[in-house]
Every structure is written in C-alpha cells, then in structure tokens.
PDB file of C-alpha atoms in Angstrom:
ATOM      1  CA  ASP A 507       0.000   0.000   0.000  1.00  0.00           C
ATOM      2  CA  THR A 508       1.754   3.143  -1.235  1.00  0.00           C
ATOM      3  CA  GLU A 509      -1.219   5.467  -1.024  1.00  0.00           C
ATOM      4  CA  VAL A 510      -2.090   8.551   0.889  1.00  0.00           C
ATOM      5  CA  THR A 511      -5.869   8.725   1.101  1.00  0.00           C
ATOM      6  CA  GLN A 512      -7.691  11.985   1.612  1.00  0.00           C
ATOM      7  CA  THR A 513     -11.366  12.534   2.349  1.00  0.00           C
ATOM      8  CA  PRO A 514     -13.545  14.148   1.281  1.00  0.00           C
ATOM      9  CA  LYS A 515     -12.479  14.797  -2.307  1.00  0.00           C
ATOM     10  CA  HIS A 516     -14.648  17.901  -2.521  1.00  0.00           C
ATOM     11  CA  LEU A 517     -16.025  20.133   0.228  1.00  0.00           C
ATOM     12  CA  VAL A 518     -18.210  23.217   0.102  1.00  0.00           C
ATOM     13  CA  MET A 519     -18.637  25.132   3.345  1.00  0.00           C
ATOM     14  CA  GLY A 520     -19.961  28.421   4.573  1.00  0.00           C
ATOM     15  CA  MET A 521     -17.880  30.881   6.535  1.00  0.00           C
ATOM     16  CA  THR A 522     -19.580  29.918   9.806  1.00  0.00           C
ATOM     17  CA  ASN A 523     -19.229  26.164   9.362  1.00  0.00           C
ATOM     18  CA  LYS A 524     -16.832  23.796  11.098  1.00  0.00           C
ATOM     19  CA  LYS A 525     -15.484  20.954   9.025  1.00  0.00           C
ATOM     20  CA  SER A 526     -12.533  18.566   9.020  1.00  0.00           C
ATOM     21  CA  LEU A 527     -10.277  17.182   6.330  1.00  0.00           C
ATOM     22  CA  LYS A 528      -8.872  13.714   6.863  1.00  0.00           C
ATOM     23  CA  CYS A 529      -5.719  12.023   5.651  1.00  0.00           C
ATOM     24  CA  GLU A 530      -4.581   8.450   6.144  1.00  0.00           C
ATOM     25  CA  GLN A 531      -1.498   6.430   5.215  1.00  0.00           C
ATOM     26  CA  HIS A 532      -0.473   2.888   6.063  1.00  0.00           C
ATOM     27  CA  MET A 533       3.099   2.980   4.825  1.00  0.00           C
ATOM     28  CA  GLY A 534       4.558   3.340   8.311  1.00  0.00           C
ATOM     29  CA  HIS A 535       5.614   6.885   7.543  1.00  0.00           C
ATOM     30  CA  ARG A 536       6.414   9.005  10.576  1.00  0.00           C
ATOM     31  CA  ALA A 537       6.169  12.451   8.978  1.00  0.00           C
ATOM     32  CA  MET A 538       2.960  13.933   7.636  1.00  0.00           C
ATOM     33  CA  TYR A 539       2.336  17.269   5.958  1.00  0.00           C
ATOM     34  CA  TRP A 540      -0.465  19.630   4.993  1.00  0.00           C
ATOM     35  CA  TYR A 541      -0.053  21.745   1.871  1.00  0.00           C
ATOM     36  CA  LYS A 542      -2.361  24.339   0.351  1.00  0.00           C
ATOM     37  CA  GLN A 543      -2.455  24.763  -3.423  1.00  0.00           C
ATOM     38  CA  LYS A 544      -4.200  27.475  -5.375  1.00  0.00           C
ATOM     39  CA  ALA A 545      -5.060  26.859  -9.024  1.00  0.00           C
ATOM     40  CA  LYS A 546      -2.043  26.926 -11.331  1.00  0.00           C
ATOM     41  CA  LYS A 547       0.272  27.611  -8.389  1.00  0.00           C
ATOM     42  CA  PRO A 548       2.792  25.441  -6.540  1.00  0.00           C
ATOM     43  CA  PRO A 549       1.861  23.861  -3.210  1.00  0.00           C
ATOM     44  CA  GLU A 550       2.567  25.910  -0.090  1.00  0.00           C
ATOM     45  CA  LEU A 551       3.574  24.137   3.087  1.00  0.00           C
ATOM     46  CA  MET A 552       1.242  24.673   6.040  1.00  0.00           C
ATOM     47  CA  PHE A 553       2.153  22.148   8.743  1.00  0.00           C
ATOM     48  CA  VAL A 554       4.553  19.292   9.368  1.00  0.00           C
ATOM     49  CA  TYR A 555       4.044  16.552  11.940  1.00  0.00           C
ATOM     50  CA  SER A 556       7.085  14.559  12.912  1.00  0.00           C
ATOM     51  CA  TYR A 557       6.526  11.451  15.048  1.00  0.00           C
ATOM     52  CA  GLU A 558       3.006  12.708  15.805  1.00  0.00           C
ATOM     53  CA  LYS A 559       4.232  16.052  17.095  1.00  0.00           C
ATOM     54  CA  LEU A 560       3.790  19.368  15.318  1.00  0.00           C
ATOM     55  CA  SER A 561       7.242  20.406  14.143  1.00  0.00           C
ATOM     56  CA  ILE A 562       6.509  23.142  11.608  1.00  0.00           C
ATOM     57  CA  ASN A 563       3.699  25.691  11.446  1.00  0.00           C
ATOM     58  CA  GLU A 564       4.266  28.059   8.536  1.00  0.00           C
ATOM     59  CA  SER A 565       2.471  30.956  10.243  1.00  0.00           C
ATOM     60  CA  VAL A 566      -0.900  29.531   9.309  1.00  0.00           C
ATOM     61  CA  PRO A 567      -3.985  31.384  10.652  1.00  0.00           C
ATOM     62  CA  SER A 568      -5.607  29.776  13.685  1.00  0.00           C
ATOM     63  CA  ARG A 569      -8.789  29.061  11.733  1.00  0.00           C
ATOM     64  CA  PHE A 570      -6.801  26.046  10.479  1.00  0.00           C
ATOM     65  CA  SER A 571      -6.099  23.563  13.255  1.00  0.00           C
ATOM     66  CA  PRO A 572      -4.113  20.385  12.538  1.00  0.00           C
ATOM     67  CA  GLU A 573      -4.308  17.220  14.571  1.00  0.00           C
ATOM     68  CA  CYS A 574      -2.357  13.981  14.404  1.00  0.00           C
ATOM     69  CA  PRO A 575      -4.255  11.357  16.455  1.00  0.00           C
ATOM     70  CA  ASN A 576      -1.782   8.594  15.586  1.00  0.00           C
ATOM     71  CA  SER A 577       1.015   7.823  13.176  1.00  0.00           C
ATOM     72  CA  SER A 578      -1.390   6.913  10.360  1.00  0.00           C
ATOM     73  CA  LEU A 579      -3.886   9.737  10.584  1.00  0.00           C
ATOM     74  CA  LEU A 580      -3.737  13.471  10.050  1.00  0.00           C
ATOM     75  CA  ASN A 581      -6.666  15.840  10.316  1.00  0.00           C
ATOM     76  CA  LEU A 582      -7.133  19.483   9.452  1.00  0.00           C
ATOM     77  CA  HIS A 583      -9.941  21.175  11.345  1.00  0.00           C
ATOM     78  CA  LEU A 584     -11.495  24.190   9.664  1.00  0.00           C
ATOM     79  CA  HIS A 585     -13.470  26.921  11.370  1.00  0.00           C
ATOM     80  CA  ALA A 586     -14.610  30.376  10.271  1.00  0.00           C
ATOM     81  CA  LEU A 587     -12.812  30.191   6.955  1.00  0.00           C
ATOM     82  CA  GLN A 588     -12.762  32.971   4.390  1.00  0.00           C
ATOM     83  CA  PRO A 589     -13.506  32.710   0.663  1.00  0.00           C
ATOM     84  CA  GLU A 590      -9.805  33.228  -0.062  1.00  0.00           C
ATOM     85  CA  ASP A 591      -9.120  29.951   1.751  1.00  0.00           C
ATOM     86  CA  SER A 592     -10.718  28.112  -1.170  1.00  0.00           C
ATOM     87  CA  ALA A 593      -7.999  25.863  -2.590  1.00  0.00           C
ATOM     88  CA  LEU A 594      -6.818  22.285  -3.017  1.00  0.00           C
ATOM     89  CA  TYR A 595      -5.545  20.949   0.299  1.00  0.00           C
ATOM     90  CA  LEU A 596      -2.948  18.263  -0.103  1.00  0.00           C
ATOM     91  CA  CYS A 597      -1.723  15.824   2.481  1.00  0.00           C
ATOM     92  CA  ALA A 598       1.667  14.169   2.120  1.00  0.00           C
ATOM     93  CA  SER A 599       3.793  11.750   4.060  1.00  0.00           C
ATOM     94  CA  SER A 600       7.415  10.654   4.150  1.00  0.00           C
ATOM     95  CA  GLN A 601       9.212   7.824   5.887  1.00  0.00           C
ATOM     96  CA  VAL A 602      10.960  10.206   8.236  1.00  0.00           C
ATOM     97  CA  PRO A 603      10.913  13.986   8.330  1.00  0.00           C
ATOM     98  CA  GLN A 604      12.783  15.400   5.402  1.00  0.00           C
ATOM     99  CA  GLY A 605      16.105  16.446   6.745  1.00  0.00           C
ATOM    100  CA  ARG A 606      19.448  15.772   5.196  1.00  0.00           C
ATOM    101  CA  ARG A 607      18.233  12.517   3.757  1.00  0.00           C
ATOM    102  CA  ARG A 608      16.540  12.284   0.407  1.00  0.00           C
ATOM    103  CA  GLU A 609      13.159  11.396   1.815  1.00  0.00           C
ATOM    104  CA  LYS A 610      10.464  11.113  -0.812  1.00  0.00           C
ATOM    105  CA  LEU A 611       7.138  12.815  -0.289  1.00  0.00           C
ATOM    106  CA  PHE A 612       4.036  10.832  -1.188  1.00  0.00           C
ATOM    107  CA  PHE A 613       1.031  13.052  -1.879  1.00  0.00           C
ATOM    108  CA  GLY A 614      -2.664  12.329  -1.648  1.00  0.00           C
ATOM    109  CA  SER A 615      -5.082  13.485  -4.332  1.00  0.00           C
ATOM    110  CA  GLY A 616      -6.270  16.370  -2.223  1.00  0.00           C
ATOM    111  CA  THR A 617      -9.508  17.885  -1.019  1.00  0.00           C
ATOM    112  CA  GLN A 618     -10.889  20.643  -3.229  1.00  0.00           C
ATOM    113  CA  LEU A 619     -12.344  23.142  -0.776  1.00  0.00           C
ATOM    114  CA  SER A 620     -14.756  25.923  -1.673  1.00  0.00           C
ATOM    115  CA  VAL A 621     -15.680  28.514   0.958  1.00  0.00           C
ATOM    116  CA  LEU A 622     -18.826  30.469   0.198  1.00  0.00           C
TER     117      LEU A 622
ATOM    118  CA  GLY B1473      16.324  33.916  -0.211  1.00  0.00           C
ATOM    119  CA  GLU B1474      15.539  30.619  -1.791  1.00  0.00           C
ATOM    120  CA  ASP B1475      13.786  30.791  -5.140  1.00  0.00           C
ATOM    121  CA  VAL B1476      12.984  28.343  -7.932  1.00  0.00           C
ATOM    122  CA  GLU B1477      11.908  29.505 -11.382  1.00  0.00           C
ATOM    123  CA  GLN B1478      10.389  27.683 -14.335  1.00  0.00           C
ATOM    124  CA  SER B1479       8.850  28.678 -17.619  1.00  0.00           C
ATOM    125  CA  LEU B1480       5.076  28.405 -17.415  1.00  0.00           C
ATOM    126  CA  PHE B1481       4.130  26.579 -20.589  1.00  0.00           C
ATOM    127  CA  LEU B1482       5.528  24.103 -23.112  1.00  0.00           C
ATOM    128  CA  SER B1483       3.770  22.591 -26.106  1.00  0.00           C
ATOM    129  CA  VAL B1484       5.159  19.628 -28.054  1.00  0.00           C
ATOM    130  CA  ARG B1485       3.905  17.066 -30.552  1.00  0.00           C
ATOM    131  CA  GLU B1486       3.416  13.465 -29.595  1.00  0.00           C
ATOM    132  CA  GLY B1487       6.605  11.505 -30.152  1.00  0.00           C
ATOM    133  CA  ASP B1488       8.894  14.534 -29.793  1.00  0.00           C
ATOM    134  CA  SER B1489      11.178  15.128 -26.827  1.00  0.00           C
ATOM    135  CA  SER B1490      10.165  17.642 -24.167  1.00  0.00           C
ATOM    136  CA  VAL B1491      12.661  19.643 -22.157  1.00  0.00           C
ATOM    137  CA  ILE B1492      11.468  21.476 -19.069  1.00  0.00           C
ATOM    138  CA  ASN B1493      13.919  23.874 -17.477  1.00  0.00           C
ATOM    139  CA  CYS B1494      14.325  25.139 -13.952  1.00  0.00           C
ATOM    140  CA  THR B1495      16.715  27.514 -12.197  1.00  0.00           C
ATOM    141  CA  TYR B1496      17.279  27.755  -8.483  1.00  0.00           C
ATOM    142  CA  THR B1497      19.178  30.085  -6.216  1.00  0.00           C
ATOM    143  CA  ASP B1498      20.213  28.086  -3.157  1.00  0.00           C
ATOM    144  CA  SER B1499      23.695  26.788  -3.838  1.00  0.00           C
ATOM    145  CA  SER B1500      23.532  24.607  -0.727  1.00  0.00           C
ATOM    146  CA  SER B1501      20.669  22.526  -2.147  1.00  0.00           C
ATOM    147  CA  THR B1502      21.425  18.853  -1.723  1.00  0.00           C
ATOM    148  CA  TYR B1503      18.505  17.305  -3.552  1.00  0.00           C
ATOM    149  CA  LEU B1504      16.435  18.551  -6.463  1.00  0.00           C
ATOM    150  CA  TYR B1505      13.146  16.995  -7.443  1.00  0.00           C
ATOM    151  CA  TRP B1506      10.691  16.805 -10.308  1.00  0.00           C
ATOM    152  CA  TYR B1507       7.011  16.304  -9.515  1.00  0.00           C
ATOM    153  CA  LYS B1508       4.144  15.730 -11.946  1.00  0.00           C
ATOM    154  CA  GLN B1509       0.578  16.849 -11.281  1.00  0.00           C
ATOM    155  CA  GLU B1510      -2.274  15.707 -13.479  1.00  0.00           C
ATOM    156  CA  PRO B1511      -5.611  17.565 -13.382  1.00  0.00           C
ATOM    157  CA  GLY B1512      -7.514  16.936 -10.161  1.00  0.00           C
ATOM    158  CA  ALA B1513      -4.708  14.904  -8.657  1.00  0.00           C
ATOM    159  CA  GLY B1514      -1.960  15.305  -6.115  1.00  0.00           C
ATOM    160  CA  LEU B1515       1.733  15.511  -6.891  1.00  0.00           C
ATOM    161  CA  GLN B1516       3.626  12.452  -8.034  1.00  0.00           C
ATOM    162  CA  LEU B1517       7.376  12.299  -7.500  1.00  0.00           C
ATOM    163  CA  LEU B1518       8.920  11.549 -10.889  1.00  0.00           C
ATOM    164  CA  THR B1519      12.588  11.639 -10.091  1.00  0.00           C
ATOM    165  CA  TYR B1520      15.225  13.400  -8.057  1.00  0.00           C
ATOM    166  CA  ILE B1521      18.935  14.099  -8.317  1.00  0.00           C
ATOM    167  CA  PHE B1522      21.613  14.601  -5.734  1.00  0.00           C
ATOM    168  CA  SER B1523      23.682  17.731  -6.127  1.00  0.00           C
ATOM    169  CA  ASN B1524      26.939  15.868  -6.713  1.00  0.00           C
ATOM    170  CA  MET B1525      25.517  14.272  -9.862  1.00  0.00           C
ATOM    171  CA  ASP B1526      25.390  15.779 -13.351  1.00  0.00           C
ATOM    172  CA  MET B1527      22.874  13.476 -14.899  1.00  0.00           C
ATOM    173  CA  LYS B1528      20.353  10.832 -13.974  1.00  0.00           C
ATOM    174  CA  GLN B1529      18.418   8.677 -16.410  1.00  0.00           C
ATOM    175  CA  ASP B1530      15.294   6.691 -15.657  1.00  0.00           C
ATOM    176  CA  GLN B1531      13.592   5.123 -18.681  1.00  0.00           C
ATOM    177  CA  ARG B1532      12.178   8.037 -20.737  1.00  0.00           C
ATOM    178  CA  LEU B1533      13.279  10.640 -18.206  1.00  0.00           C
ATOM    179  CA  THR B1534      16.683  12.318 -18.156  1.00  0.00           C
ATOM    180  CA  VAL B1535      17.601  14.883 -15.527  1.00  0.00           C
ATOM    181  CA  LEU B1536      20.540  17.189 -16.154  1.00  0.00           C
ATOM    182  CA  LEU B1537      22.043  19.331 -13.430  1.00  0.00           C
ATOM    183  CA  ASN B1538      24.439  22.219 -14.006  1.00  0.00           C
ATOM    184  CA  LYS B1539      25.402  23.136 -10.487  1.00  0.00           C
ATOM    185  CA  LYS B1540      27.614  26.035 -11.548  1.00  0.00           C
ATOM    186  CA  ASP B1541      24.701  27.736 -13.318  1.00  0.00           C
ATOM    187  CA  LYS B1542      22.104  26.381 -10.829  1.00  0.00           C
ATOM    188  CA  HIS B1543      20.149  24.984 -13.749  1.00  0.00           C
ATOM    189  CA  LEU B1544      18.102  21.804 -13.751  1.00  0.00           C
ATOM    190  CA  SER B1545      16.301  20.256 -16.690  1.00  0.00           C
ATOM    191  CA  LEU B1546      13.934  17.358 -17.248  1.00  0.00           C
ATOM    192  CA  ARG B1547      13.898  15.701 -20.636  1.00  0.00           C
ATOM    193  CA  ILE B1548      11.036  13.398 -21.556  1.00  0.00           C
ATOM    194  CA  ALA B1549      11.788  11.243 -24.577  1.00  0.00           C
ATOM    195  CA  ASP B1550       9.015  10.114 -26.941  1.00  0.00           C
ATOM    196  CA  THR B1551       6.460  12.349 -25.244  1.00  0.00           C
ATOM    197  CA  GLN B1552       2.972  10.855 -25.040  1.00  0.00           C
ATOM    198  CA  THR B1553      -0.434  12.487 -24.531  1.00  0.00           C
ATOM    199  CA  GLY B1554      -0.469  10.929 -21.060  1.00  0.00           C
ATOM    200  CA  ASP B1555       2.517  13.109 -20.202  1.00  0.00           C
ATOM    201  CA  SER B1556       0.318  16.221 -20.378  1.00  0.00           C
ATOM    202  CA  ALA B1557       0.413  17.672 -16.872  1.00  0.00           C
ATOM    203  CA  ILE B1558       2.016  20.357 -14.758  1.00  0.00           C
ATOM    204  CA  TYR B1559       5.628  19.649 -13.844  1.00  0.00           C
ATOM    205  CA  PHE B1560       7.087  21.166 -10.698  1.00  0.00           C
ATOM    206  CA  CYS B1561      10.762  21.524  -9.987  1.00  0.00           C
ATOM    207  CA  ALA B1562      11.574  21.607  -6.260  1.00  0.00           C
ATOM    208  CA  GLU B1563      14.648  21.961  -4.124  1.00  0.00           C
ATOM    209  CA  LYS B1564      15.064  20.992  -0.533  1.00  0.00           C
ATOM    210  CA  GLY B1565      15.409  24.145   1.503  1.00  0.00           C
ATOM    211  CA  SER B1566      18.484  24.795   3.572  1.00  0.00           C
ATOM    212  CA  GLY B1567      18.598  23.594   7.141  1.00  0.00           C
ATOM    213  CA  ASN B1568      17.024  20.479   8.525  1.00  0.00           C
ATOM    214  CA  THR B1569      13.372  21.438   8.250  1.00  0.00           C
ATOM    215  CA  GLY B1570      13.125  19.547   5.010  1.00  0.00           C
ATOM    216  CA  LYS B1571      10.866  22.174   3.525  1.00  0.00           C
ATOM    217  CA  LEU B1572      10.538  21.869  -0.240  1.00  0.00           C
ATOM    218  CA  ILE B1573      10.752  25.039  -2.320  1.00  0.00           C
ATOM    219  CA  PHE B1574       8.651  24.580  -5.449  1.00  0.00           C
ATOM    220  CA  GLY B1575       8.871  26.371  -8.767  1.00  0.00           C
ATOM    221  CA  GLN B1576       5.709  27.808 -10.328  1.00  0.00           C
ATOM    222  CA  GLY B1577       5.182  24.726 -12.452  1.00  0.00           C
ATOM    223  CA  THR B1578       5.417  24.181 -16.213  1.00  0.00           C
ATOM    224  CA  THR B1579       2.258  23.126 -18.010  1.00  0.00           C
ATOM    225  CA  LEU B1580       3.180  20.565 -20.668  1.00  0.00           C
ATOM    226  CA  GLN B1581       0.709  20.263 -23.512  1.00  0.00           C
ATOM    227  CA  VAL B1582       1.177  17.288 -25.828  1.00  0.00           C
ATOM    228  CA  LYS B1583      -0.568  17.551 -29.180  1.00  0.00           C
ATOM    229  CA  PRO B1584      -1.481  14.357 -31.062  1.00  0.00           C
TER     230      PRO B1584
END
C-alpha cells in the first residue's frame, strides 16, 4: 500500500461552518504534511508533523487547526474560513521527516475546498 | 532567499522530446526533485537528483544538473499524450526542516 488517502475529495462550506479534512497512510511513515495549493500555483507548506508532534507551522492562521491522532492519521480542522481559503488541500507523508536525507514525499489526491 | 523559477508553458507534438527547465538560487541545495501533477490529482514524485551528480536517467526521463549555473532540466523522450500535466521543480530548503521550495510549475501540452 503506497497510497495517501484523503477525504472528502470535494467540500463546500460556509464561513460559519466547522469541518474537518482527513488524511490516512499505512506505509509506516512518521512524517505527515499539509499543503495548500491554489489553481495553477505550486503547493505551499502549512504544517509538518514529525513522530506525531507538530514540528513546523508556517504561520498559518488559527482558523486552520491540525491534529495527528496517531502515526497513520492526520486531520485538518477548519473553522470560520474565508472565501480566499478556497484551494486544493494536499496531504503528504514521508518515511521520516525530510532532513538531510533524500526522503520522498508521497502526496494524496487532495480535497478541493470551496468557501462560500 | 531561496527561489525556484520555471517557464510556465511548453507545447510539443506526440513523439517529440520535451525539455522542461528550472533555475534555483540556493547553492547549498542537496537534492532537487521533479514532480508531476495531473488535473484533479496530487503531486507524483517523478525523479530526483543529488547535487553531486550531473545526470540521472530513468527510462524516458533524463535529468541534467548544471550546479555552476544552478540549472536543472527534465527531458522526456518520446512524449505521449499521457505526459500532459504540470511539472514542478523543487529543491530541498536549507537547514534540517526539510521544507521543499517549489517552482511555479510548467504546463506541458502534448498535441497528437
């Protein structure tokens, strides 16, 4: 199993809603990532979890709240989002956190989020 | 700061070779990557090259690295319509955070 599975694939939410994005991998990877990607743009790193602990927060607004319940699961809780938060949210994982080693990132297919 | 640049669009005919170019600024980069993104999908790692290498070949893919000029290229031989996608060049940022710095992506259009 070399997949990173993300659910849902599409999500439409209002600015007052609370929703969660889910990501799952069963490759035994110990680093998991959230990226945000706008159309025709490169992915932007949001968060990195290393051994289930938050290791990087790229100054992401608090309306995005990550959670790593265990080594296979990664959630992104959304609350009071703005229309400009509409984007493709990608989850990725790597065997260990990318440091000096050439760790490969495996990406999920993403959740296409629309905030109305 | 760290920056990665790519041309935005490339159009080729099926069967031709495609060459996608990338320049980067961080001379301490150790690994450079090429990712492919098809419509509605996540990013797929195509290949990577270590900075002490000049060239890496993997089936139809050839990566060339000119470290002096900080120039990276991806050549796809015998380009097929299934190769149509956005191709992102990325370098591993300095330090041990492992953060990837992506280029803007090159849209490859393959005409039959």
